[in-house]
mmCIF file of C-alpha atoms and ligand atoms in Angstrom:
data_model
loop_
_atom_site.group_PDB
_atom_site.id
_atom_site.type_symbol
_atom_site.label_atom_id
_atom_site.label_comp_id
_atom_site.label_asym_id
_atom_site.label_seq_id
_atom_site.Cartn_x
_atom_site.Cartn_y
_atom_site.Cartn_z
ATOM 1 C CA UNK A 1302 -83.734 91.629 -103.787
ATOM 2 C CA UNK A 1303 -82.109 88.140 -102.621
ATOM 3 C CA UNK A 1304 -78.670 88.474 -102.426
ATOM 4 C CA UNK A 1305 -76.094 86.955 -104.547
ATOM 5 C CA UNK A 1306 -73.896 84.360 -102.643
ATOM 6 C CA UNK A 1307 -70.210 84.195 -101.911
ATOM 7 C CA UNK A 1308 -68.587 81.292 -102.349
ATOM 8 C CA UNK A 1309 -65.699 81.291 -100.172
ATOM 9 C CA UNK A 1310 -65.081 77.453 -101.027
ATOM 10 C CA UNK A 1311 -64.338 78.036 -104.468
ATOM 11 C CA UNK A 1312 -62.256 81.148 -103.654
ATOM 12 C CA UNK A 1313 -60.509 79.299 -100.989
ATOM 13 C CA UNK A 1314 -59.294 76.050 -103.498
ATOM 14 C CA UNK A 1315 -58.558 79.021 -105.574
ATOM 15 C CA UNK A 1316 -55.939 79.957 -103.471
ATOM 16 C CA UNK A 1317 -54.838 76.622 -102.119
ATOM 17 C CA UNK A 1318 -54.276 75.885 -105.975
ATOM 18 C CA UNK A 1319 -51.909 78.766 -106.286
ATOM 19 C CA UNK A 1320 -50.117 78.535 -103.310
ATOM 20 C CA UNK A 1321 -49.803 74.173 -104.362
ATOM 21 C CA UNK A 1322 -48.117 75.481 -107.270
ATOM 22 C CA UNK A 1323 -45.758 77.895 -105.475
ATOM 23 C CA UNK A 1324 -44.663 75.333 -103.137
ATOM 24 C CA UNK A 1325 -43.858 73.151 -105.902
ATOM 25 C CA UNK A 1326 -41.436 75.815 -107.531
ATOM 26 C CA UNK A 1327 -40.043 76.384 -104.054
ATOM 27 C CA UNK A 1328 -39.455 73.014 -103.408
ATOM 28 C CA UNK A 1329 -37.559 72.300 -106.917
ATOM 29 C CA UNK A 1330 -35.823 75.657 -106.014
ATOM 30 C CA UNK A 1331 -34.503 74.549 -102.453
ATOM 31 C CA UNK A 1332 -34.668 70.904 -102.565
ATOM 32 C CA UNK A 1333 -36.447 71.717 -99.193
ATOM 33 C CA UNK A 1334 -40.490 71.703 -98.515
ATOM 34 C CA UNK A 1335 -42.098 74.033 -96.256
ATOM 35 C CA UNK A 1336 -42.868 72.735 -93.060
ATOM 36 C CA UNK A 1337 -45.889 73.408 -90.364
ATOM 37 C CA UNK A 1338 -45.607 72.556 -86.927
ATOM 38 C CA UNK A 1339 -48.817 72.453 -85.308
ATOM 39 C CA UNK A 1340 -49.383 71.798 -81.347
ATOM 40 C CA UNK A 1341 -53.016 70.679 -79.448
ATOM 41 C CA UNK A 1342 -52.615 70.510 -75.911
ATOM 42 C CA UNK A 1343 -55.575 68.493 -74.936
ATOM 43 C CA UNK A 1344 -58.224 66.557 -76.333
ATOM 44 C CA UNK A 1345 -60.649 69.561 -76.966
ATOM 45 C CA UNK A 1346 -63.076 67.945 -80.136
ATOM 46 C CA UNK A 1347 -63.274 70.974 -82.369
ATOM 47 C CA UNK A 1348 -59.449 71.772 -81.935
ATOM 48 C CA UNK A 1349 -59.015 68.167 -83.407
ATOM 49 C CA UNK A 1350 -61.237 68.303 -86.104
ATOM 50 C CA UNK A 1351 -59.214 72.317 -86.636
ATOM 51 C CA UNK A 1352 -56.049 70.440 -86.562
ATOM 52 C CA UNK A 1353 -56.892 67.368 -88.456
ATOM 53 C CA UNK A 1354 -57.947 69.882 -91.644
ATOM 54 C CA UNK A 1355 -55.380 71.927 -91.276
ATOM 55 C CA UNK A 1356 -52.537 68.993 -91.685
ATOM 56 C CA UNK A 1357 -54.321 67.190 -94.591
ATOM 57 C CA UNK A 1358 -54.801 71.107 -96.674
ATOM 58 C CA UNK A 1359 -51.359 71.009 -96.104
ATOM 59 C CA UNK A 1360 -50.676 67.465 -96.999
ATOM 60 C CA UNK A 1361 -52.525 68.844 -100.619
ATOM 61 C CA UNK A 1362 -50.199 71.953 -101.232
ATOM 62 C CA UNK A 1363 -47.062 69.959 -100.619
ATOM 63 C CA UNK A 1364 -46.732 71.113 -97.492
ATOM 64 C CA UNK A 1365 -45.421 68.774 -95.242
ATOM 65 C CA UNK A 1366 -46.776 69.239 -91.341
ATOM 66 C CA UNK A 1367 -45.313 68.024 -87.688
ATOM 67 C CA UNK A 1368 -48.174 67.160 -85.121
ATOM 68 C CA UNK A 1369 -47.376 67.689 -81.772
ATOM 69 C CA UNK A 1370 -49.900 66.682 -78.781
ATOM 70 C CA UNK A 1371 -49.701 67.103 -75.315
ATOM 71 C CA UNK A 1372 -51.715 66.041 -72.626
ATOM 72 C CA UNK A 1373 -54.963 68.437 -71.578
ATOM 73 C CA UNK A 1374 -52.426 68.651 -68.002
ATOM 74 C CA UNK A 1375 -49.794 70.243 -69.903
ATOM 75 C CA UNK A 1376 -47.801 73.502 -68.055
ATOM 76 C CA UNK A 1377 -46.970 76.826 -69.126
ATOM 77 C CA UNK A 1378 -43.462 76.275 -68.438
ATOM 78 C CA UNK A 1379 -43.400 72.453 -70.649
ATOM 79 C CA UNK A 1380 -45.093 74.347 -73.684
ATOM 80 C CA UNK A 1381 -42.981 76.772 -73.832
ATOM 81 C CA UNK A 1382 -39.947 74.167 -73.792
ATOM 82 C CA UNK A 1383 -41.203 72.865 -76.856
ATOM 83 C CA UNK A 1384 -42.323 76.008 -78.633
ATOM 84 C CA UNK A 1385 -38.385 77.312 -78.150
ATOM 85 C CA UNK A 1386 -37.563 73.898 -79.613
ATOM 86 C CA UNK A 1387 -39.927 74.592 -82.552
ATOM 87 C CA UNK A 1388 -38.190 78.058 -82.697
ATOM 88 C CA UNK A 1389 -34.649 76.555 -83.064
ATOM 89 C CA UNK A 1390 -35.861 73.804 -85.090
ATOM 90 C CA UNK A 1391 -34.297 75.282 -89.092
ATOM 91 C CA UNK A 1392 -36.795 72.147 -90.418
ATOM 92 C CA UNK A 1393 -39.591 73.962 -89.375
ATOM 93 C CA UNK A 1394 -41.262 77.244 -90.942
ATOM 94 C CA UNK A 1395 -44.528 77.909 -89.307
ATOM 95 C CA UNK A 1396 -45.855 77.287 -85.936
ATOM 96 C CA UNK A 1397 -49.031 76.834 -84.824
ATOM 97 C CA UNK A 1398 -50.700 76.997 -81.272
ATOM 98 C CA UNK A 1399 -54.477 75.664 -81.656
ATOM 99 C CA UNK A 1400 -56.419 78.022 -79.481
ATOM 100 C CA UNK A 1401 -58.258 77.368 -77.050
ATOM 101 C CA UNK A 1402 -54.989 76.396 -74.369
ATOM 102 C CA UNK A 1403 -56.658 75.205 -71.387
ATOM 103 C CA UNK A 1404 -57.310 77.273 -68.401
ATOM 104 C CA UNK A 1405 -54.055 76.698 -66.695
ATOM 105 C CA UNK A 1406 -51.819 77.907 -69.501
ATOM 106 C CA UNK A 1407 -50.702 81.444 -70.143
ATOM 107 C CA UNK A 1408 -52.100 81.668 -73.408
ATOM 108 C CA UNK A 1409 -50.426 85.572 -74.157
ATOM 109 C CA UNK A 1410 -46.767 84.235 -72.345
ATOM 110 C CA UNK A 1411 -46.778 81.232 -74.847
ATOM 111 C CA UNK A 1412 -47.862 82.889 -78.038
ATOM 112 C CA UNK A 1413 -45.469 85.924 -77.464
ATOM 113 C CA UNK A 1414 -42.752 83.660 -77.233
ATOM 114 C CA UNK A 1415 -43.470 81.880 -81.033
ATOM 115 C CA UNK A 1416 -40.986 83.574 -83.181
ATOM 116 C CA UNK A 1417 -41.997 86.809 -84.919
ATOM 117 C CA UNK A 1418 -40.655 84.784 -88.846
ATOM 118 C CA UNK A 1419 -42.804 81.662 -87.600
ATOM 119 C CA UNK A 1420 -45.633 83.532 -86.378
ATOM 120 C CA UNK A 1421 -48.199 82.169 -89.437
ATOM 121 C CA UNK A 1422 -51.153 83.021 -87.049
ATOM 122 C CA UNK A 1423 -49.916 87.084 -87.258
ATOM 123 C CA UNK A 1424 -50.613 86.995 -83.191
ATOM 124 C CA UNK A 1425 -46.659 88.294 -82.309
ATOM 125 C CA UNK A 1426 -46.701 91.672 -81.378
ATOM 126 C CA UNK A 1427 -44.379 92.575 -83.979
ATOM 127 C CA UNK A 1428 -46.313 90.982 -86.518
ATOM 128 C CA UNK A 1429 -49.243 93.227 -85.324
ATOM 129 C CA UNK A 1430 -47.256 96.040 -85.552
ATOM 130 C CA UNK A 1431 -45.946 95.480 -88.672
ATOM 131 C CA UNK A 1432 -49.155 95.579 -90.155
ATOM 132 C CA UNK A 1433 -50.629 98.518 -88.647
ATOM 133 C CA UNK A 1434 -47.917 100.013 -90.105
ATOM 134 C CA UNK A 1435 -49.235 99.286 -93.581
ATOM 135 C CA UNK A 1436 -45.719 96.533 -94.040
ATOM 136 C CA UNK A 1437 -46.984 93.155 -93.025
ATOM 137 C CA UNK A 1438 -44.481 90.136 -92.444
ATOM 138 C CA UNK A 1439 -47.634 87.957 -92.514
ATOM 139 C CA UNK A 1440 -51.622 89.012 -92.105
ATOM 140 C CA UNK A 1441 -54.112 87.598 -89.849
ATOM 141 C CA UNK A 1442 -55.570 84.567 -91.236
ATOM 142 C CA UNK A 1443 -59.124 84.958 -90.786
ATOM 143 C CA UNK A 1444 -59.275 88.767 -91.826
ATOM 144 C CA UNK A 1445 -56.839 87.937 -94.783
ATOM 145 C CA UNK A 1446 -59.170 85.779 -96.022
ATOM 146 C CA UNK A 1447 -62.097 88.117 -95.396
ATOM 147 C CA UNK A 1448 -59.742 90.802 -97.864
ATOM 148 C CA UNK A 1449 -59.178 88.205 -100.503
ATOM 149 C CA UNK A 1450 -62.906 87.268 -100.250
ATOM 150 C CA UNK A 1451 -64.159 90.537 -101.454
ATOM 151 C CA UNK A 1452 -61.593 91.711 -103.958
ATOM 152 C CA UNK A 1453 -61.919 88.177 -105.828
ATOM 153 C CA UNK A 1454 -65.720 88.600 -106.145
ATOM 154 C CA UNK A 1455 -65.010 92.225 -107.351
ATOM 155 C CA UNK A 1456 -66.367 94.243 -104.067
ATOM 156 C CA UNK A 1457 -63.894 96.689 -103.617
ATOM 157 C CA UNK A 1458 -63.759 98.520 -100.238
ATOM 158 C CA UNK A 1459 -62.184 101.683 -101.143
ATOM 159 C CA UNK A 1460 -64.420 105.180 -100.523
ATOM 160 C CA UNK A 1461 -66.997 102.641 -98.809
ATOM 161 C CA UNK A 1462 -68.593 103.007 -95.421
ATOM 162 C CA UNK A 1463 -67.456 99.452 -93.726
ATOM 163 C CA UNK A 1464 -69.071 98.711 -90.240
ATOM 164 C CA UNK A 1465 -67.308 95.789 -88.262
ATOM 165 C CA UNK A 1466 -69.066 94.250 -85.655
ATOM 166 C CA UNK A 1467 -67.019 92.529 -83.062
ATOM 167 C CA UNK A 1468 -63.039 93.842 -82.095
ATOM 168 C CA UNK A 1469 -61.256 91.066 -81.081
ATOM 169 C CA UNK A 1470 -58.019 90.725 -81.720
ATOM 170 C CA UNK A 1471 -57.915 87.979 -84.165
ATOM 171 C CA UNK A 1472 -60.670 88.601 -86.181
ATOM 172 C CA UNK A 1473 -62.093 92.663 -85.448
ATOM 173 C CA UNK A 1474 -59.280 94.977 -84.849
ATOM 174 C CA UNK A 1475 -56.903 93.010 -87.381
ATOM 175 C CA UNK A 1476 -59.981 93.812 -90.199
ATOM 176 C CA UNK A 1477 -59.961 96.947 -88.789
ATOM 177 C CA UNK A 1478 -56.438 97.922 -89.619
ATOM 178 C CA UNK A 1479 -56.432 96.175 -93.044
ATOM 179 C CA UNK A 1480 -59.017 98.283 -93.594
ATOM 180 C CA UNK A 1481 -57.356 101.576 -93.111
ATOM 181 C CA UNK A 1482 -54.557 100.830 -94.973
ATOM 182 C CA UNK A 1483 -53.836 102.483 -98.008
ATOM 183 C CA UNK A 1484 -52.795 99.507 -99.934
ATOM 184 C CA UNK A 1485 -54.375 96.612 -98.775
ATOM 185 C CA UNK A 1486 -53.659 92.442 -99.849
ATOM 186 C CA UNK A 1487 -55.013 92.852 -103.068
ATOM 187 C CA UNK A 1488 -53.947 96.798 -103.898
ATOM 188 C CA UNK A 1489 -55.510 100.144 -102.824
ATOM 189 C CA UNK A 1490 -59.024 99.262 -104.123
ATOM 190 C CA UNK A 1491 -59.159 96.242 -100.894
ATOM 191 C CA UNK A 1492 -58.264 98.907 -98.709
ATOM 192 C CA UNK A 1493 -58.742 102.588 -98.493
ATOM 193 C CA UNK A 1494 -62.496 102.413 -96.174
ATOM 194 C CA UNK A 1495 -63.999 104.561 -93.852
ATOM 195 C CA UNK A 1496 -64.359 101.969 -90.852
ATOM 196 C CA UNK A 1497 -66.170 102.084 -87.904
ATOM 197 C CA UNK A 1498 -65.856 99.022 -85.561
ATOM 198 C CA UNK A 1499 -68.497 98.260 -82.877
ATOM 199 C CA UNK A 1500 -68.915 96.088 -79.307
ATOM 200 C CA UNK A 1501 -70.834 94.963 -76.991
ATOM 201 C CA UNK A 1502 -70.727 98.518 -75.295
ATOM 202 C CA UNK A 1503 -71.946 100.498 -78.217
ATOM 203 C CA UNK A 1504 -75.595 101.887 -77.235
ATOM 204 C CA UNK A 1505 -76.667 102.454 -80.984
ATOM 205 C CA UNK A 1506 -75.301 99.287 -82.853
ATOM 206 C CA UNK A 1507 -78.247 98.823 -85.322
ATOM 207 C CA UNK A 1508 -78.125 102.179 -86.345
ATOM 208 C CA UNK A 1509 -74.208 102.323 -86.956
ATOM 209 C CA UNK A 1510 -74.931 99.008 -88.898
ATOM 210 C CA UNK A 1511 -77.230 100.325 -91.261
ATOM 211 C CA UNK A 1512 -74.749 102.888 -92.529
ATOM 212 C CA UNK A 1513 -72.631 100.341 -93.543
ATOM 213 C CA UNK A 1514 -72.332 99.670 -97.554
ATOM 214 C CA UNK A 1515 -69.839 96.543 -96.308
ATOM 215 C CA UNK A 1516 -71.106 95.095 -92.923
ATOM 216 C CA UNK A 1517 -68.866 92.632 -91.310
ATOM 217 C CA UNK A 1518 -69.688 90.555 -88.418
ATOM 218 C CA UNK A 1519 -67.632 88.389 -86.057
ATOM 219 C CA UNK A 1520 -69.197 88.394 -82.650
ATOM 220 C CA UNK A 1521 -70.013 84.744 -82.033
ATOM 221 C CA UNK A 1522 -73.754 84.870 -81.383
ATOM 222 C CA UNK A 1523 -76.213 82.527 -83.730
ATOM 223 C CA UNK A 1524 -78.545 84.819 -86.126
ATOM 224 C CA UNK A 1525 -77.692 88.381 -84.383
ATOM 225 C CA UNK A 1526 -77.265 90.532 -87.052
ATOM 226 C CA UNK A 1527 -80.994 90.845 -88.583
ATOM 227 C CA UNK A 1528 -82.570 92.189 -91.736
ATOM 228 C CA UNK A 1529 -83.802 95.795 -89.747
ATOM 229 C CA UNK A 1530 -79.918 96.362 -89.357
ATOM 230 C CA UNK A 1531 -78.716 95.953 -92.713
ATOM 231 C CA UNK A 1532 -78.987 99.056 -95.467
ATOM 232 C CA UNK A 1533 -81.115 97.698 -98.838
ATOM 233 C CA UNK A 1534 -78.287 96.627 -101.191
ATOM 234 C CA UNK A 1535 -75.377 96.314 -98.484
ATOM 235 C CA UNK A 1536 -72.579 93.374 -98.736
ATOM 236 C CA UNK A 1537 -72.961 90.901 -95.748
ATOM 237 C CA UNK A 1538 -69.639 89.199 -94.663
ATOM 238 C CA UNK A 1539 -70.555 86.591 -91.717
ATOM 239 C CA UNK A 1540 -67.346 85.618 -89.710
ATOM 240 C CA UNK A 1541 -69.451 83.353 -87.239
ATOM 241 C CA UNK A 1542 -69.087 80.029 -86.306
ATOM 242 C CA UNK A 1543 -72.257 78.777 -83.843
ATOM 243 C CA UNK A 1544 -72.663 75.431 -83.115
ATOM 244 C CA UNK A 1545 -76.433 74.977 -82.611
ATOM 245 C CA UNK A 1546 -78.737 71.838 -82.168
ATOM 246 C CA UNK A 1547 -79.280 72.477 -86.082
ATOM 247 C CA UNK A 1548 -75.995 72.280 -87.011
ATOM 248 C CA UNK A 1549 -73.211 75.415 -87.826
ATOM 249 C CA UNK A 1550 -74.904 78.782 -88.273
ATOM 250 C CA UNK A 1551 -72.927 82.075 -88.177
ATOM 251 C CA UNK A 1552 -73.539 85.868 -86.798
ATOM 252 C CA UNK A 1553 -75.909 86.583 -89.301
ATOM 253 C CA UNK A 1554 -80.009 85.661 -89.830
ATOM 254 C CA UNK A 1555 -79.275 84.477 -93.546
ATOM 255 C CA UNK A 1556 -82.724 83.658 -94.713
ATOM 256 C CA UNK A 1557 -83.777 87.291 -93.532
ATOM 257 C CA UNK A 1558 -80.591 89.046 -94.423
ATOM 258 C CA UNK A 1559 -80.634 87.023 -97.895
ATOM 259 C CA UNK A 1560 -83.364 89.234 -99.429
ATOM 260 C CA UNK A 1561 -82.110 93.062 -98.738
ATOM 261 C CA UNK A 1562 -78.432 92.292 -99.090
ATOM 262 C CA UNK A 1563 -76.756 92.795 -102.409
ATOM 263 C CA UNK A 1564 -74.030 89.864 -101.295
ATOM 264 C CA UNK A 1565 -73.918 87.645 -98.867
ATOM 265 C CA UNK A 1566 -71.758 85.068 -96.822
ATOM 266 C CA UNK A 1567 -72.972 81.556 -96.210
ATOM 267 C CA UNK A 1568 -72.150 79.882 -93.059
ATOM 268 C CA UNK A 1569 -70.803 77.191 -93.539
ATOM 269 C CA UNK A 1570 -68.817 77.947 -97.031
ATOM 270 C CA UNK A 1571 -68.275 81.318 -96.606
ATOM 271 C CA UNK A 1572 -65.187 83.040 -94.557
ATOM 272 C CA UNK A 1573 -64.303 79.450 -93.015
ATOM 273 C CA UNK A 1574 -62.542 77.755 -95.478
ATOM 274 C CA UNK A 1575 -60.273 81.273 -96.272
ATOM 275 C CA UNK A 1576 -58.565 80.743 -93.138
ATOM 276 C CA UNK A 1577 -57.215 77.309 -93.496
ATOM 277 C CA UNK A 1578 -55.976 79.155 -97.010
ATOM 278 C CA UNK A 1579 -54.489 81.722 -95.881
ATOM 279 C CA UNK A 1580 -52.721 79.627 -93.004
ATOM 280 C CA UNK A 1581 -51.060 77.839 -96.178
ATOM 281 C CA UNK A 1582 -50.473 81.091 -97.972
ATOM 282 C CA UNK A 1583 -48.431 82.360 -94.463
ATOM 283 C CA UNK A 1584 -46.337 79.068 -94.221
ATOM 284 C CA UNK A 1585 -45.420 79.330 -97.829
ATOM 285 C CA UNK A 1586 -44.510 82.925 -97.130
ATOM 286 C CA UNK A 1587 -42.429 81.775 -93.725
ATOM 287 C CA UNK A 1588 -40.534 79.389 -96.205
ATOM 288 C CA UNK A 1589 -39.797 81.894 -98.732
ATOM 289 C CA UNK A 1590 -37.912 84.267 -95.922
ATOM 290 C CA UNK A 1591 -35.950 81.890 -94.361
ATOM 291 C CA UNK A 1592 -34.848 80.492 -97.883
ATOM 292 C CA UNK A 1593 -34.408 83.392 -100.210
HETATM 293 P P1 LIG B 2772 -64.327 86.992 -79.382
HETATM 294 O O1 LIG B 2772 -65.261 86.347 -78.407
HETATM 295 O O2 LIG B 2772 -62.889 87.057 -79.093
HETATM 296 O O3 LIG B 2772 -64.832 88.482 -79.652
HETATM 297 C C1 LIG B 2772 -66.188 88.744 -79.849
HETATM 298 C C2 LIG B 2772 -66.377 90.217 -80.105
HETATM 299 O O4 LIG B 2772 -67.772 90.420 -80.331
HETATM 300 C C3 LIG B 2772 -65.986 91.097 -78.933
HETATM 301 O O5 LIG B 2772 -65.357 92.263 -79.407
HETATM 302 C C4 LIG B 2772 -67.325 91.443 -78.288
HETATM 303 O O6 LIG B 2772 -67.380 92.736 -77.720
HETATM 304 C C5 LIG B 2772 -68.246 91.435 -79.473
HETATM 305 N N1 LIG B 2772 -69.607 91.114 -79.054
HETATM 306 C C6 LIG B 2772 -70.030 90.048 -78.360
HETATM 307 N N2 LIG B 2772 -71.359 90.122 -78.145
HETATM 308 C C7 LIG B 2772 -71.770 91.272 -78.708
HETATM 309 C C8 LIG B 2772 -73.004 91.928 -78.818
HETATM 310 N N3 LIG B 2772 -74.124 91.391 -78.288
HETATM 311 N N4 LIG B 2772 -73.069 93.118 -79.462
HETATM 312 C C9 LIG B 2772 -71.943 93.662 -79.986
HETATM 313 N N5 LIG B 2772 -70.736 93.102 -79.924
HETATM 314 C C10 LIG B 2772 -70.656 91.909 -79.293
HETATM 315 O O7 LIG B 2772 -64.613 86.246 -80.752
HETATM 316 P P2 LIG B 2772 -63.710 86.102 -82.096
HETATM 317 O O8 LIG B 2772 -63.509 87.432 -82.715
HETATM 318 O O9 LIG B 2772 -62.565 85.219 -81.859
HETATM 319 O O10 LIG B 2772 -64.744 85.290 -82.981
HETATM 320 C C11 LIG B 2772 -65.977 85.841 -83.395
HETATM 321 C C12 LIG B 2772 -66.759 84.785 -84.164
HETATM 322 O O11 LIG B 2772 -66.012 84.452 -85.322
HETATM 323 C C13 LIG B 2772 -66.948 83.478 -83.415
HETATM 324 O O12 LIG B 2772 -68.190 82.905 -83.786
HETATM 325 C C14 LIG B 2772 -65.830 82.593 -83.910
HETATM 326 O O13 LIG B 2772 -66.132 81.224 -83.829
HETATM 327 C C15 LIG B 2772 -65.747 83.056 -85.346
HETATM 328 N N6 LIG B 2772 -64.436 82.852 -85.940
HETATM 329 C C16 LIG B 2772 -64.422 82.297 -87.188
HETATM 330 C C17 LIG B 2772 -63.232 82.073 -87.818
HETATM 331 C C18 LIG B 2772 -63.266 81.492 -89.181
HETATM 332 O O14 LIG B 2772 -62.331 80.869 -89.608
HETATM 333 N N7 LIG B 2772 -64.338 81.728 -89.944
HETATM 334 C C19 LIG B 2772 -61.946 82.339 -87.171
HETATM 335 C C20 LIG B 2772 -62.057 83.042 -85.906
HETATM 336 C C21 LIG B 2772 -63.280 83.246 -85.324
HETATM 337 P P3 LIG B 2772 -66.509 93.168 -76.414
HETATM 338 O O15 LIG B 2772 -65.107 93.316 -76.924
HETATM 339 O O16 LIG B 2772 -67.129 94.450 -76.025
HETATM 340 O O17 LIG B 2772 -66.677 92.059 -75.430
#
């Protein structure tokens, strides 16, 4: 069997469509566009190039966006200055924090103190707790996009066995509880799974992966999920993002994988471009609650 392929580009102008043409109702609603801060602290390359797409998919929804850089020396205390600002600031409806912060930051002090109706990353620890509750302000990007990945190419997750690799906070344990939910982003049949979620310290990975009928992986290491750990027919959703000598590869062996899966991920084209969609979809939403 080679698998058929997901295109997560096409889904992902999909949505960037819709949510162009909500802003523009919004806007001739309000008189007002939404607005995305984002801040880079340093000069980090791939939080540039992060940044730089970010602004222009919001440039094409009619979203307008607010750059703010600060040197790589940059202190907790002078971030968080400016994040209050951002806060206060009525212009401005989401905020972003590109991640990584450099070392000498307090990465958890300065995200906890974005505010909870800004919060389009879903990292505020209300946020998470609103959606473990099953009544989300906003959902997690990256696992968002994963949801609205499978219901638009008609792979519904209800009654199925779905193994996550990986439980980080922004991608695993967010996918995790989206999972469990009862109604999930796109109704009960994107939610309602029988998850198991594994790590680094779980002795029999390969054999919890092969019971899943949706395997999802988001681990960061190039090609680690092979074809021995995927069951004959399974959907492959490949989170990763490797940089490698040959260019981006994800978590996933994809020529292997290709030919027992049912479905597969690319990488790149697959989950990547859902996030930057989503992000839109959350500032839209940020808008929309501050101007009702
Ligand atoms: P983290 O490094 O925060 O988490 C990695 C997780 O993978 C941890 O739970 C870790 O386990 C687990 N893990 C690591 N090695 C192994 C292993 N050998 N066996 C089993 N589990 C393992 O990464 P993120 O979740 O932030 O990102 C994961 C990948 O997804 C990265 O490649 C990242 O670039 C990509 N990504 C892609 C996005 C997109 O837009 N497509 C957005 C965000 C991330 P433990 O907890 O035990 O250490």
């Amino acid at each position: 069997m080679t698998a058929r392929v997901l295109d997560g580009k096409a889904i992902a102008l999909q949505i960037r469509h819709e949510v162009q043409a909500e802003v523009a109702k919004v806007i001739e609603r309000t008189g007002k566009s939404p607005c995305l801060a984002a801040v880079l602290v340093g000069e980090d390359p791939a939080s540039q190039v992060y940044v730089r797409n970010k602004e222009l998919a919001c440039q094409k929804a009619g979203i307008s966006s607010q750059l703010f850089r600060l040197a790589a020396e940059t202190t907790t205390e002078e971030l968080l200055v400016l994040v209050n600002r951002l806060n206060e600031d009525p212009s401005i409806h989401g905020i972003l924090v590109q991640l990584p912060l450099p070392k000498q930051i307090d990465e958890r002090k300065v995200l906890d103190a974005v505010s909870p109706a800004k919060d389009v990353d879903a990292f505020a620890p209300e946020n998470v707790g609103l959606m473990s509750q099953g009544r989300p302000r906003f959902l997690p990007c990256t696992p968002h996009g994963v949801m609205q990945l499978l219901h638009r190419e008609g792979i519904a997750t209800e009654g199925k066995e779905v193994v996550v690799i990986g439980r980080s906070d922004i991608v695993g344990k967010p996918l995790v509880s989206m999972l469990l939910q009862k109604s999930g982003p796109c109704g009960e049949s994107n939610a309602n799974a029988t998850v198991t979620c594994v790590h680094s310290r779980t002795p029999n990975l390969p054999e919890i992966a092969r019971r899943a009928d949706i395997l999802i992986v988001a681990i960061g290491k190039a090609h680690f999920v092979t074809a021995d750990m995927v069951k004959p027919g399974a959907v492959v959703i490949d989170v990763g993002i490797n940089r490698l000598g040959e260019g981006i590869v994800g978590d996933v062996d994809y020529a292997g994988v290709r030919e027992i899966a049912s479905a597969i991920t690319p990488v790149p084209g697959g989950v990547g471009p859902l996030t930057i969609a989503m992000l839109l979809r959350n500032t839209l939403e940020a808008f929309r609650a501050a101007n009702p």
